Structure formats: C-alpha cells, structure tokens
Coordinates of C-alpha atoms in Angstrom, one line a residue:
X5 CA 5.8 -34.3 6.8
X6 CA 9.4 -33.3 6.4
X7 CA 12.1 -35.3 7.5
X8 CA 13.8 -34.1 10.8
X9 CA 17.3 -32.3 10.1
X10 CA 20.4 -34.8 10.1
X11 CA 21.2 -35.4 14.1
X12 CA 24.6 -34.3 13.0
X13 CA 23.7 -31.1 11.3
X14 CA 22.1 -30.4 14.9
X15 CA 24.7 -31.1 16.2
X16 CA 27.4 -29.4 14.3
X17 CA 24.9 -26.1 14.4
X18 CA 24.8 -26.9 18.4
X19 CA 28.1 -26.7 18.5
X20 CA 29.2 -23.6 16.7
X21 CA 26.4 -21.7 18.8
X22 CA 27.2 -23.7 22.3
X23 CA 23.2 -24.0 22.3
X24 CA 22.2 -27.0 24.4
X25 CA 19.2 -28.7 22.2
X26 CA 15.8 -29.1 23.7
X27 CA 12.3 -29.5 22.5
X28 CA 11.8 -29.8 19.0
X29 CA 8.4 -27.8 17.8
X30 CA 6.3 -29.6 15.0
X31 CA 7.4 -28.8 12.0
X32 CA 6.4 -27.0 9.2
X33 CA 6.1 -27.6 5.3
X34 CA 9.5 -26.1 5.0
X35 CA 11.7 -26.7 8.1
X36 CA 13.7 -29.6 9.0
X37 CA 14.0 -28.5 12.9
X38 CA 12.5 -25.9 14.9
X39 CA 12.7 -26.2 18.8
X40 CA 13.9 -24.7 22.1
X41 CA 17.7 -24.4 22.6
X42 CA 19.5 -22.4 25.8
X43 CA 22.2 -20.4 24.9
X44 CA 25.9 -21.0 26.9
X45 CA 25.2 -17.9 29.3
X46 CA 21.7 -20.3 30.2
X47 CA 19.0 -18.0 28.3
X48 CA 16.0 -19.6 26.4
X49 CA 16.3 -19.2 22.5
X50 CA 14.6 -20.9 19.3
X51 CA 16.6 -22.6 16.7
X52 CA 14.8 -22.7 13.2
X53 CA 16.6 -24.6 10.3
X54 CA 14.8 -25.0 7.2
X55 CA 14.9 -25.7 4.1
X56 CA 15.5 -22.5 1.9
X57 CA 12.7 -21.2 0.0
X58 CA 12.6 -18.1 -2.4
X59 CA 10.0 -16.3 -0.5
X60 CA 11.8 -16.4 2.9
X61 CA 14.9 -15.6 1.8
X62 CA 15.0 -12.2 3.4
X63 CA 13.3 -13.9 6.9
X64 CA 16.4 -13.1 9.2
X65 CA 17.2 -9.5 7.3
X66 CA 13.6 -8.2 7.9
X67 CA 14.1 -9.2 11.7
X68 CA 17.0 -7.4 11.9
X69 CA 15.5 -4.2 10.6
X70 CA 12.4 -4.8 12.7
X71 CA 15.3 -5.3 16.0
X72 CA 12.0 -6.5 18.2
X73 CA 9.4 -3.9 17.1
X74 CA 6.4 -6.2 16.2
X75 CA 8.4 -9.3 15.8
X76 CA 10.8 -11.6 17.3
X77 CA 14.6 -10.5 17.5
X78 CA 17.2 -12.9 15.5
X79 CA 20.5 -13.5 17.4
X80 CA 22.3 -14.9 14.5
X81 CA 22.0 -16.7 10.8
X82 CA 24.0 -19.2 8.9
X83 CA 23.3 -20.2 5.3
X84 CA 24.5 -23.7 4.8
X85 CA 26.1 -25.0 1.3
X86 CA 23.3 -27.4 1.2
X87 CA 20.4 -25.3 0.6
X88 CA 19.8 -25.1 4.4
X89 CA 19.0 -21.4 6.1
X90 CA 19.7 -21.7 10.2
X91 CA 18.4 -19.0 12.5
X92 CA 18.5 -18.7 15.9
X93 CA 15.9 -16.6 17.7
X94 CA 14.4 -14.8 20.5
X95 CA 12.0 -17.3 22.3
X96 CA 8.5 -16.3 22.9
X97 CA 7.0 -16.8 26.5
X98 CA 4.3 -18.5 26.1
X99 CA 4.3 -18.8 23.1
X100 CA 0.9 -18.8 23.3
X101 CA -0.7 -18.9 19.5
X102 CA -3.0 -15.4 18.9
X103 CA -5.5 -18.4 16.6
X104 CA -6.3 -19.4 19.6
X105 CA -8.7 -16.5 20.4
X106 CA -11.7 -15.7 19.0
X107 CA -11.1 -14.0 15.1
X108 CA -12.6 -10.7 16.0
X109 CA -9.9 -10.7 18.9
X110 CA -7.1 -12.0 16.0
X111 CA -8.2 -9.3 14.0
X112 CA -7.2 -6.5 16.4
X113 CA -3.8 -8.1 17.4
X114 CA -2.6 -8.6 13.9
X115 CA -3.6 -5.5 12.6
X116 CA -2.1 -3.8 15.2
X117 CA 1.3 -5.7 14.6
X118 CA 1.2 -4.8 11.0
X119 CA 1.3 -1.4 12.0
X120 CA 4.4 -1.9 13.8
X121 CA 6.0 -3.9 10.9
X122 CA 5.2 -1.0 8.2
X123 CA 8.2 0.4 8.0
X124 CA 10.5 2.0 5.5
X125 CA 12.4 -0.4 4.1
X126 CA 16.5 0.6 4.1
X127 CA 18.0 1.7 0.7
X128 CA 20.5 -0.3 0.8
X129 CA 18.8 -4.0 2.0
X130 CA 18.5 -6.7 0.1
X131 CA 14.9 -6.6 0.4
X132 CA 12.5 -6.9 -3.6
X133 CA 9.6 -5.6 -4.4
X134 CA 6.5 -7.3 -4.1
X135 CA 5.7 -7.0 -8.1
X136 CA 8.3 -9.9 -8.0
X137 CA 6.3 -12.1 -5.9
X138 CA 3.3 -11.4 -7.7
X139 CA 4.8 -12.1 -10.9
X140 CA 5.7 -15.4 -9.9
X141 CA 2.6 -16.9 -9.0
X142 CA 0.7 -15.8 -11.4
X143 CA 2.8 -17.0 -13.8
X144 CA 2.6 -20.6 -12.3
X145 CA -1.1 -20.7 -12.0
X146 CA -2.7 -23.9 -13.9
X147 CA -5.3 -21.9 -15.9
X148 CA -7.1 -25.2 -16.9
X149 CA -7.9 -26.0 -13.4
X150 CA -8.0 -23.0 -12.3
X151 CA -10.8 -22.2 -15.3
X152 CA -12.5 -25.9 -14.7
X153 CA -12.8 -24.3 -10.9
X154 CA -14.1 -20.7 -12.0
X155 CA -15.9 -21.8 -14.6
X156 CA -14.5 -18.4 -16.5
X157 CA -11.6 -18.3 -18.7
X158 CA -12.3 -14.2 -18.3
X159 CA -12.0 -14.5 -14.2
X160 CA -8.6 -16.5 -14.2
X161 CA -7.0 -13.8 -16.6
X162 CA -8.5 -11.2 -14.9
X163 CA -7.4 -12.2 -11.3
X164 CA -3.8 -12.9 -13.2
X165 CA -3.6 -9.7 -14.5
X166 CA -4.8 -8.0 -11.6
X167 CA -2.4 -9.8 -9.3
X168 CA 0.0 -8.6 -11.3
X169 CA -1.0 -4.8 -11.9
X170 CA -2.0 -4.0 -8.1
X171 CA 1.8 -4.3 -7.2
X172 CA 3.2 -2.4 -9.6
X173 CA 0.4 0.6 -9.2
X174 CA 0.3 0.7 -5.8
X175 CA 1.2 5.3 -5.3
X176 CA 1.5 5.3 -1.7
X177 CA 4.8 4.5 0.5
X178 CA 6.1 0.9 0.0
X179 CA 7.0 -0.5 3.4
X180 CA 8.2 -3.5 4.5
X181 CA 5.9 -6.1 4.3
X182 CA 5.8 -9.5 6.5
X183 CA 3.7 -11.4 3.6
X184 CA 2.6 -14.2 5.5
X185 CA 1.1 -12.3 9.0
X186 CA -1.8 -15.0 10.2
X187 CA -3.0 -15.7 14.2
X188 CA -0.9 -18.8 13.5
X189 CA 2.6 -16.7 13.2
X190 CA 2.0 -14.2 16.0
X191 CA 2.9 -15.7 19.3
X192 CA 2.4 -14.5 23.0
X193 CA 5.1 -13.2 24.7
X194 CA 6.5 -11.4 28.0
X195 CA 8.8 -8.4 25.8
X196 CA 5.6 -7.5 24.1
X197 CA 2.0 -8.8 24.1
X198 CA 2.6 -10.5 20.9
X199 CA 5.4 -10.4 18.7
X200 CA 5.6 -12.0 14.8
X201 CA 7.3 -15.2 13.8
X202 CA 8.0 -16.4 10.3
X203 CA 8.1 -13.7 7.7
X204 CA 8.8 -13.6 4.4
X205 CA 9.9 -10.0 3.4
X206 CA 9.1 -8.2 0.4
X207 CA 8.3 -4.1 0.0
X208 CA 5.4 -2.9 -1.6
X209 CA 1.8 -2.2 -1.2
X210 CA 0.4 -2.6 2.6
X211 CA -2.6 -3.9 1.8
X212 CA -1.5 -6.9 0.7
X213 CA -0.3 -7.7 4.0
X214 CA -4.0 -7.8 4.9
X215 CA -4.5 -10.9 2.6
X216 CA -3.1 -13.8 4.6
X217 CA -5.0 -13.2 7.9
X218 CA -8.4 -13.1 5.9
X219 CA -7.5 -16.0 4.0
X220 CA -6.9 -17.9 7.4
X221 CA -10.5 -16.8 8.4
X222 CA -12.1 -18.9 5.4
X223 CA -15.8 -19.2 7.1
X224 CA -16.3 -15.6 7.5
X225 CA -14.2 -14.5 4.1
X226 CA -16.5 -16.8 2.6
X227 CA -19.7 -15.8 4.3
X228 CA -19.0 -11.5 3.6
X229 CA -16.0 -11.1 1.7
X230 CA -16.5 -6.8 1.8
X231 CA -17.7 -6.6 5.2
X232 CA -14.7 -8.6 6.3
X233 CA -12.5 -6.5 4.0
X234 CA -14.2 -3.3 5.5
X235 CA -13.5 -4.1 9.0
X236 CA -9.7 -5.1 8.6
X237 CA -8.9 -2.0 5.8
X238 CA -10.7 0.3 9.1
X239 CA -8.6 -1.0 11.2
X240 CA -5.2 0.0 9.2
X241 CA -6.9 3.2 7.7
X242 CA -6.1 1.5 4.2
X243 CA -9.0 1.9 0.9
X244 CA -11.3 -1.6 1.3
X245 CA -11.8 -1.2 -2.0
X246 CA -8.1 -2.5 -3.0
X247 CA -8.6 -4.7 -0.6
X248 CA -11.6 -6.5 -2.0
X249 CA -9.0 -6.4 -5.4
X250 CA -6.1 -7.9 -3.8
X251 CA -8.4 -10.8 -1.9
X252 CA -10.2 -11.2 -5.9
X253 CA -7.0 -11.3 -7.2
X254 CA -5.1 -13.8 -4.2
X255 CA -8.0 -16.1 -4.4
X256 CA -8.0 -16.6 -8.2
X257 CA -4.1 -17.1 -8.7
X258 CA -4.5 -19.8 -5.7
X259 CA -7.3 -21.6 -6.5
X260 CA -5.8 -24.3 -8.5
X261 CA -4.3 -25.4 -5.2
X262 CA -6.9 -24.2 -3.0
X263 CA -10.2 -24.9 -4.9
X264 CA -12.5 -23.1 -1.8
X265 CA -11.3 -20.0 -3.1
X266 CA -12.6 -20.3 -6.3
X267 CA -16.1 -20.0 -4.2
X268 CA -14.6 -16.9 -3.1
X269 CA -13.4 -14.8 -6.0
X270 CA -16.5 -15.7 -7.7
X271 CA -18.1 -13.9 -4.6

C-alpha cells in the first residue's frame, strides 16, 4: 500500500487550485492521493496525484482529446519536479463501479465506451504508438519463469514475438487507445451513463483495447478463451481471431507475474 501524499503537498496543490479537500478514495498501486475536492465556485471535483509512471504519462492529454466523450473531463494538470503527476477531474455521480454488475452486463458497457474512445489520434499530440508498449514488456519478461510456468521454451518466444509483431502489423486505422479499460475504471455517472477513469494512452491496434476487460473476467477467459473472444470482437465488429492472438500473446508476456495466465495461453 502506498504512502499517502505529504499533508503539505495537499496542501500546497489545495492551494494553488482553491479546492477544499474532502474524502480521500483508496488508493491505488500508483497514486499517493485520490479523493473528493470542491472547487472555489462550490462544484464537486476529483483530485488524483500519483506517482508518475511511463504508461500513464499521456493520462490527462488523452482526456483532453476525449473533452467528456466516453470519459471523464480533466480541469487541469500539474507535473511536479518530484516525479509527481496532479490532475484534477470531473467527479462522477455515483460513481458507481460498472464491476459491480454482472460481466455479460460489463461487457456491453465497456465495449460500448471503447467505441466512443476510438478516435483519431491528433497529428500533432504527444501520444506513441502502441509497438512501444509492447516492446517494453516483452523485453522484461523473465523467460525462466515464465518457461518453468509454460513448460515451453517455444510458447514464451512465441507469445514474445507475437506481442511484439501484432502492433507493428496491425493495417487498419490506429486510434486512440485507453489501454487499461476494465469494469473497475468505468464509473457511473449523471453527464453520461458511464464515463472512463484512469487511462493510459497509446495509438495503435483496437483490439488490444479488448485485452484488459477479458483479463479482469479470469473465470470465464479461463473456462472459453474463443467464445469469450467471439462475443467481445462481435461486439466492436473487430476479427476474433486477432483477438485470440493478442489474449495468447498478453497472457504469455505476463505470466511471470501472473502465473494463472500461463493456464491460459496454453489454452
């Protein structure tokens, strides 16, 4: 559990704002503070500050080209000398988690949110392509575990490779992608039925998008991997085939932290 942020880094932020602090959120693996703050003219906001992290480093650019479309709007941003990335944002009412339905329910809701978020990324954003991302973690899996778990040198360089190769041959439009769209990051609210919280912008291949939400469905991508893969890639008129790659792929270049999946891409 990470330490809550310095009372006088609150503060300071507080200030600069004129936000009146409220209640703090739990947080998560990377932020310091997230809670309810109202604004000087008395309206409800979030402030989020967090520690910053590569993969989020475009979070408050992709909200400002989504401006409320499928996720929530960002009022402003600060990036602090000490590594730490401060957003304040629209709050959601209820704020209601869509995890809290049942998943066929989730499925519907988040797919339908991804096809608000697929948009052209500007020419001119700071926004990188998804190869990137790949890149990186598949150069940081630990092949001996990850082959101890597989029980297949062939399958860990395969899913590496793979990883790799499906996000530089993607042909179709790159859009903007959220990355990290699950139940758990789509929250209820009165603007729109649900709006997304929490992405981590890169632009590339929509299917990849896909990935997180069946990961975060681990009975039933375990239980029919294709058929789950089916129903989602029908949902987003996308090829289930590539989706069945990307999950193969995702599963083997995490597995060395995630051992279930190992289950999984031998599926």
């Amino acid at each position: 559990m990470p330490q809550p942020a310095q009372p006088d880094v609150l503060a300071e932020i507080c200030r600069h704002w004129s936000l009146t602090a409220g209640r703090a959120f739990e947080p998560g693996a990377t932020t310091e503070w997230v809670g309810r703050v109202r604004r000087a003219d008395g309206s409800a906001a979030v402030l989020k500050i967090a520690r910053r992290h590569f993969e989020a480093e475009h979070e408050a650019a992709g909200l400002r080209v989504w401006d409320g479309h499928g996720a929530v709007r960002v009022f402003d941003s600060l990036s602090l000398a000490d590594g730490i990335d401060v957003l304040l944002l629209e709050a959601c009412e209820p704020g209601t988690p869509a995890s809290s339905l049942p998943e066929q329910e989730q499925d519907q809701i988040v797919c339908a949110l991804l096809r608000q978020l697929w948009i052209a990324a500007p020419a001119d954003g700071p926004f990188r392509p998804l190869a990137g991302m790949c890149d990186a973690w598949a150069a940081g899996v630990d092949v001996a575990r990850a082959t101890m778990l597989l029980g297949d040198p062939g399958l860990v360089r395969a899913g590496a490779e793979l990883f790799r190769s499906l996000a530089r041959e993607w042909s179709g439009p790159s859009v903007l992608l959220a990355t990290d769209l699950h139940a758990g990051n789509v929250l209820a609210a009165d603007r729109e039925p649900w709006l997304a919280i929490d992405p981590k912008p890169y632009v590339g291949d929509p299917t990849y998008d896909l990935t997180q939400h069946m990961l975060n469905c681990p009975a039933r991508l375990l239980a029919d991997p294709r058929g789950f893969a089916r129903r989602l890639a029908s949902l987003v008129d996308l090829d289930a085939d590539r989706l069945v790659q990307w999950m193969f792929a995702r599963c083997v270049v995490e597995c060395d932290e995630q051992p279930h999946l190992a289950e999984i891409a031998r599926r």
